[in-house]
Amino acid sequence: MTFVIRKVLVRNVLFFNLVIVSLLFSKDNFVSVKGKNFYIGDEKYFYLGVNMWYGVNLGSETEYGNRKRLLRELDHLRSLGINNLRIMGASEGAQFNTVRPSIQPMLGQYDENVLIGLDFLLDEMSRRNMYAVIFLNNYWVWSGGMSQYVSWITDKPVPNPFKEEYSWDEFMEFSARFYSIDEAQKYYRNYIEMLLNRKNTINGKLYREDPTIMAWQLANEPRPRKGKFGLKNFEIFKQWIFETAAYIKSIDPDHLVSIGNEGLAGCMESEELYLDIHNSKDIDYMTFHLWVLNWGWFDPQNPEATYFEAEEKAVKYIQQHIDYAEQLGKPTVLEEFGFPRDGHSYSPFASTVYRNHYYQMVFETIYQNSIQGGPLVASNFWIWAGEGKPISEDHIWRLGDPYTGDPPQEPQGRNSIFNTDSTTLGIIKEYSNKMNNI
């Protein structure tokens, strides 16, 4: 009798565990796309999210990790109503002014201690009902990315544009060689296969089965190149996007896939190219970025003369990409936009009058489009610094300094949203709640 009771109890426990696992991995918990909207189950999903690429480094088991800070940052973001983070899922090498420690310090060799940081981040996000958009490469130098792969394969130095001997044109041409180098693609795909099949060391979930991940993103801001060479590269650029997206889907059909593209600015202003690269069954939604400072639309040293024209250009740019999404019938996300502090100061104590005005305008534009049934249904502002503050007078990031969100090659504090920016945080909380309550 005792044996029978024990057998029944064991069977019931096993059944209960199977139910829990099936609920945990239910596809109803994954973010999906239907028409011009995101869904979680049967509910539409609108969000005001944030970029926090360095979460993997904070969560890492290295001397530069800081899990206690990471937990505080996640809790603070959640208190603001934010439940979507765009994060870095790949970093390469150890070049001048790049992210360190990196996940792939040498070609084909992965630092398990840093990958555990991604495990930890995703597990803690799942506990807070947060979703991750994970980019798997980078066109720019700050995380290694495409230029590092090219350097490894060709045995040529990265023409880092932040060194005096190199120009931006040289760097962009070098980075874009990545698309056509078969050996680079092989190692990039090896990394993708490893990560998608990785088992989280904390909760045991396979990444490809983890609904905490909203989407895999091919890269951060991939571009075809620049100038006449870029025009010649359109076809190889499109081919790389289509083939990589299909490869990801062949391993992981349950997660969304997006490109990480900037929009017209990342397509040499070609509407045709932008529409073509997003017109694929394997690309689930569209993206665009907006940089009024970087693109020369706004001068923070002369705001009175430049702000309102910059705002007009920003609104036009947003509307253009709403129209493109309408054409393809897909949702779109403004997944990067930022704005400097008044006077282009990097100090946490500087005012943010113009930034606040700009953020409110952007968030209101997105909110209005969302409630009217438009395709612009989400955003991720750039960038969350939280507790991280610049500590050097020259504002240059050095290994061991706090992460402020600004990439290592940029002045620390340029686009950072600090946890002390009460007025900006008030705007973020107001609009995140509006988006959550649509």
JSON list of N, CA and C in Angstrom, two decimals, residues 82-119:
[
{"chain": "A", "resi": 82, "resn": "ILE", "atom": "N", "xyz": [8.36, 50.49, -17.29]},
{"chain": "A", "resi": 82, "resn": "ILE", "atom": "CA", "xyz": [9.10, 49.97, -18.44]},
{"chain": "A", "resi": 82, "resn": "ILE", "atom": "C", "xyz": [9.23, 48.46, -18.34]},
{"chain": "A", "resi": 83, "resn": "ASN", "atom": "N", "xyz": [8.88, 47.76, -19.43]},
{"chain": "A", "resi": 83, "resn": "ASN", "atom": "CA", "xyz": [8.97, 46.30, -19.43]},
{"chain": "A", "resi": 83, "resn": "ASN", "atom": "C", "xyz": [9.65, 45.77, -20.68]},
{"chain": "A", "resi": 84, "resn": "ASN", "atom": "N", "xyz": [10.40, 46.62, -21.38]},
{"chain": "A", "resi": 84, "resn": "ASN", "atom": "CA", "xyz": [11.09, 46.18, -22.59]},
{"chain": "A", "resi": 84, "resn": "ASN", "atom": "C", "xyz": [12.48, 46.79, -22.64]},
{"chain": "A", "resi": 85, "resn": "LEU", "atom": "N", "xyz": [13.49, 45.92, -22.77]},
{"chain": "A", "resi": 85, "resn": "LEU", "atom": "CA", "xyz": [14.89, 46.37, -22.82]},
{"chain": "A", "resi": 85, "resn": "LEU", "atom": "C", "xyz": [15.53, 45.89, -24.12]},
{"chain": "A", "resi": 86, "resn": "ARG", "atom": "N", "xyz": [16.18, 46.78, -24.81]},
{"chain": "A", "resi": 86, "resn": "ARG", "atom": "CA", "xyz": [17.01, 46.41, -25.95]},
{"chain": "A", "resi": 86, "resn": "ARG", "atom": "C", "xyz": [18.44, 46.26, -25.44]},
{"chain": "A", "resi": 87, "resn": "ILE", "atom": "N", "xyz": [19.00, 45.05, -25.60]},
{"chain": "A", "resi": 87, "resn": "ILE", "atom": "CA", "xyz": [20.27, 44.73, -24.95]},
{"chain": "A", "resi": 87, "resn": "ILE", "atom": "C", "xyz": [21.25, 44.12, -25.95]},
{"chain": "A", "resi": 88, "resn": "MET", "atom": "N", "xyz": [22.50, 44.17, -25.59]},
{"chain": "A", "resi": 88, "resn": "MET", "atom": "CA", "xyz": [23.58, 43.60, -26.39]},
{"chain": "A", "resi": 88, "resn": "MET", "atom": "C", "xyz": [23.70, 42.11, -26.10]},
{"chain": "A", "resi": 89, "resn": "GLY", "atom": "N", "xyz": [23.68, 41.31, -27.18]},
{"chain": "A", "resi": 89, "resn": "GLY", "atom": "CA", "xyz": [23.85, 39.87, -27.02]},
{"chain": "A", "resi": 89, "resn": "GLY", "atom": "C", "xyz": [25.13, 39.36, -27.64]},
{"chain": "A", "resi": 90, "resn": "ALA", "atom": "N", "xyz": [25.98, 40.28, -28.10]},
{"chain": "A", "resi": 90, "resn": "ALA", "atom": "CA", "xyz": [27.25, 39.89, -28.71]},
{"chain": "A", "resi": 90, "resn": "ALA", "atom": "C", "xyz": [28.23, 41.04, -28.62]},
{"chain": "A", "resi": 91, "resn": "SER", "atom": "N", "xyz": [29.47, 40.72, -28.29]},
{"chain": "A", "resi": 91, "resn": "SER", "atom": "CA", "xyz": [30.55, 41.71, -28.32]},
{"chain": "A", "resi": 91, "resn": "SER", "atom": "C", "xyz": [31.84, 40.96, -28.63]},
{"chain": "A", "resi": 92, "resn": "GLU", "atom": "N", "xyz": [32.75, 41.62, -29.33]},
{"chain": "A", "resi": 92, "resn": "GLU", "atom": "CA", "xyz": [33.90, 40.93, -29.89]},
{"chain": "A", "resi": 92, "resn": "GLU", "atom": "C", "xyz": [35.20, 41.70, -29.67]},
{"chain": "A", "resi": 93, "resn": "GLY", "atom": "N", "xyz": [36.25, 40.96, -29.38]},
{"chain": "A", "resi": 93, "resn": "GLY", "atom": "CA", "xyz": [37.59, 41.53, -29.32]},
{"chain": "A", "resi": 93, "resn": "GLY", "atom": "C", "xyz": [37.82, 42.45, -28.14]},
{"chain": "A", "resi": 94, "resn": "ALA", "atom": "N", "xyz": [38.90, 43.21, -28.22]},
{"chain": "A", "resi": 94, "resn": "ALA", "atom": "CA", "xyz": [39.26, 44.17, -27.17]},
{"chain": "A", "resi": 94, "resn": "ALA", "atom": "C", "xyz": [40.04, 45.30, -27.79]},
{"chain": "A", "resi": 95, "resn": "GLN", "atom": "N", "xyz": [39.40, 45.99, -28.74]},
{"chain": "A", "resi": 95, "resn": "GLN", "atom": "CA", "xyz": [40.04, 47.10, -29.42]},
{"chain": "A", "resi": 95, "resn": "GLN", "atom": "C", "xyz": [40.03, 48.35, -28.55]},
{"chain": "A", "resi": 96, "resn": "PHE", "atom": "N", "xyz": [40.73, 49.35, -29.03]},
{"chain": "A", "resi": 96, "resn": "PHE", "atom": "CA", "xyz": [40.70, 50.67, -28.41]},
{"chain": "A", "resi": 96, "resn": "PHE", "atom": "C", "xyz": [39.26, 51.16, -28.33]},
{"chain": "A", "resi": 97, "resn": "ASN", "atom": "N", "xyz": [38.86, 51.66, -27.19]},
{"chain": "A", "resi": 97, "resn": "ASN", "atom": "CA", "xyz": [37.52, 52.18, -26.86]},
{"chain": "A", "resi": 97, "resn": "ASN", "atom": "C", "xyz": [36.36, 51.29, -27.32]},
{"chain": "A", "resi": 98, "resn": "THR", "atom": "N", "xyz": [36.48, 49.99, -27.01]},
{"chain": "A", "resi": 98, "resn": "THR", "atom": "CA", "xyz": [35.37, 49.07, -27.24]},
{"chain": "A", "resi": 98, "resn": "THR", "atom": "C", "xyz": [34.93, 48.47, -25.91]},
{"chain": "A", "resi": 99, "resn": "VAL", "atom": "N", "xyz": [33.73, 47.86, -25.93]},
{"chain": "A", "resi": 99, "resn": "VAL", "atom": "CA", "xyz": [33.17, 47.25, -24.73]},
{"chain": "A", "resi": 99, "resn": "VAL", "atom": "C", "xyz": [34.09, 46.14, -24.24]},
{"chain": "A", "resi": 100, "resn": "ARG", "atom": "N", "xyz": [34.39, 46.19, -22.96]},
{"chain": "A", "resi": 100, "resn": "ARG", "atom": "CA", "xyz": [35.20, 45.16, -22.33]},
{"chain": "A", "resi": 100, "resn": "ARG", "atom": "C", "xyz": [34.68, 44.89, -20.93]},
{"chain": "A", "resi": 101, "resn": "PRO", "atom": "N", "xyz": [34.77, 43.63, -20.47]},
{"chain": "A", "resi": 101, "resn": "PRO", "atom": "CA", "xyz": [35.19, 42.45, -21.21]},
{"chain": "A", "resi": 101, "resn": "PRO", "atom": "C", "xyz": [34.14, 42.06, -22.25]},
{"chain": "A", "resi": 102, "resn": "SER", "atom": "N", "xyz": [34.59, 41.46, -23.36]},
{"chain": "A", "resi": 102, "resn": "SER", "atom": "CA", "xyz": [33.68, 41.09, -24.43]},
{"chain": "A", "resi": 102, "resn": "SER", "atom": "C", "xyz": [33.28, 39.63, -24.32]},
{"chain": "A", "resi": 103, "resn": "ILE", "atom": "N", "xyz": [32.19, 39.29, -24.99]},
{"chain": "A", "resi": 103, "resn": "ILE", "atom": "CA", "xyz": [31.70, 37.91, -24.96]},
{"chain": "A", "resi": 103, "resn": "ILE", "atom": "C", "xyz": [32.61, 37.00, -25.78]},
{"chain": "A", "resi": 104, "resn": "GLN", "atom": "N", "xyz": [33.12, 37.52, -26.92]},
{"chain": "A", "resi": 104, "resn": "GLN", "atom": "CA", "xyz": [33.98, 36.73, -27.80]},
{"chain": "A", "resi": 104, "resn": "GLN", "atom": "C", "xyz": [35.33, 37.44, -27.91]},
{"chain": "A", "resi": 105, "resn": "PRO", "atom": "N", "xyz": [36.21, 37.26, -26.93]},
{"chain": "A", "resi": 105, "resn": "PRO", "atom": "CA", "xyz": [37.48, 38.00, -26.92]},
{"chain": "A", "resi": 105, "resn": "PRO", "atom": "C", "xyz": [38.40, 37.61, -28.07]},
{"chain": "A", "resi": 106, "resn": "MET", "atom": "N", "xyz": [38.30, 36.35, -28.53]},
{"chain": "A", "resi": 106, "resn": "MET", "atom": "CA", "xyz": [39.07, 35.89, -29.68]},
{"chain": "A", "resi": 106, "resn": "MET", "atom": "C", "xyz": [38.13, 35.13, -30.60]},
{"chain": "A", "resi": 107, "resn": "LEU", "atom": "N", "xyz": [38.46, 35.07, -31.87]},
{"chain": "A", "resi": 107, "resn": "LEU", "atom": "CA", "xyz": [37.59, 34.46, -32.87]},
{"chain": "A", "resi": 107, "resn": "LEU", "atom": "C", "xyz": [37.22, 33.03, -32.48]},
{"chain": "A", "resi": 108, "resn": "GLY", "atom": "N", "xyz": [35.91, 32.81, -32.33]},
{"chain": "A", "resi": 108, "resn": "GLY", "atom": "CA", "xyz": [35.41, 31.47, -32.03]},
{"chain": "A", "resi": 108, "resn": "GLY", "atom": "C", "xyz": [35.58, 31.03, -30.59]},
{"chain": "A", "resi": 109, "resn": "GLN", "atom": "N", "xyz": [36.09, 31.93, -29.73]},
{"chain": "A", "resi": 109, "resn": "GLN", "atom": "CA", "xyz": [36.26, 31.61, -28.32]},
{"chain": "A", "resi": 109, "resn": "GLN", "atom": "C", "xyz": [35.36, 32.52, -27.49]},
{"chain": "A", "resi": 110, "resn": "TYR", "atom": "N", "xyz": [34.55, 31.94, -26.62]},
{"chain": "A", "resi": 110, "resn": "TYR", "atom": "CA", "xyz": [33.55, 32.69, -25.87]},
{"chain": "A", "resi": 110, "resn": "TYR", "atom": "C", "xyz": [33.88, 32.70, -24.38]},
{"chain": "A", "resi": 111, "resn": "ASP", "atom": "N", "xyz": [33.67, 33.85, -23.77]},
{"chain": "A", "resi": 111, "resn": "ASP", "atom": "CA", "xyz": [33.93, 34.00, -22.34]},
{"chain": "A", "resi": 111, "resn": "ASP", "atom": "C", "xyz": [32.67, 33.61, -21.58]},
{"chain": "A", "resi": 112, "resn": "GLU", "atom": "N", "xyz": [32.70, 32.44, -20.98]},
{"chain": "A", "resi": 112, "resn": "GLU", "atom": "CA", "xyz": [31.53, 31.92, -20.28]},
{"chain": "A", "resi": 112, "resn": "GLU", "atom": "C", "xyz": [31.12, 32.85, -19.13]},
{"chain": "A", "resi": 113, "resn": "ASN", "atom": "N", "xyz": [32.07, 33.51, -18.51]},
{"chain": "A", "resi": 113, "resn": "ASN", "atom": "CA", "xyz": [31.74, 34.40, -17.39]},
{"chain": "A", "resi": 113, "resn": "ASN", "atom": "C", "xyz": [30.89, 35.58, -17.83]},
{"chain": "A", "resi": 114, "resn": "VAL", "atom": "N", "xyz": [31.09, 36.05, -19.05]},
{"chain": "A", "resi": 114, "resn": "VAL", "atom": "CA", "xyz": [30.27, 37.15, -19.57]},
{"chain": "A", "resi": 114, "resn": "VAL", "atom": "C", "xyz": [28.93, 36.62, -20.04]},
{"chain": "A", "resi": 115, "resn": "LEU", "atom": "N", "xyz": [28.91, 35.46, -20.68]},
{"chain": "A", "resi": 115, "resn": "LEU", "atom": "CA", "xyz": [27.65, 34.86, -21.10]},
{"chain": "A", "resi": 115, "resn": "LEU", "atom": "C", "xyz": [26.74, 34.58, -19.91]},
{"chain": "A", "resi": 116, "resn": "ILE", "atom": "N", "xyz": [27.32, 34.21, -18.79]},
{"chain": "A", "resi": 116, "resn": "ILE", "atom": "CA", "xyz": [26.52, 34.01, -17.59]},
{"chain": "A", "resi": 116, "resn": "ILE", "atom": "C", "xyz": [25.85, 35.31, -17.18]},
{"chain": "A", "resi": 117, "resn": "GLY", "atom": "N", "xyz": [26.48, 36.43, -17.53]},
{"chain": "A", "resi": 117, "resn": "GLY", "atom": "CA", "xyz": [25.85, 37.72, -17.27]},
{"chain": "A", "resi": 117, "resn": "GLY", "atom": "C", "xyz": [24.55, 37.88, -18.04]},
{"chain": "A", "resi": 118, "resn": "LEU", "atom": "N", "xyz": [24.51, 37.36, -19.27]},
{"chain": "A", "resi": 118, "resn": "LEU", "atom": "CA", "xyz": [23.28, 37.39, -20.05]},
{"chain": "A", "resi": 118, "resn": "LEU", "atom": "C", "xyz": [22.25, 36.44, -19.46]},
{"chain": "A", "resi": 119, "resn": "ASP", "atom": "N", "xyz": [22.70, 35.26, -19.00]},
{"chain": "A", "resi": 119, "resn": "ASP", "atom": "CA", "xyz": [21.80, 34.34, -18.30]},
{"chain": "A", "resi": 119, "resn": "ASP", "atom": "C", "xyz": [21.13, 35.04, -17.12]}
]
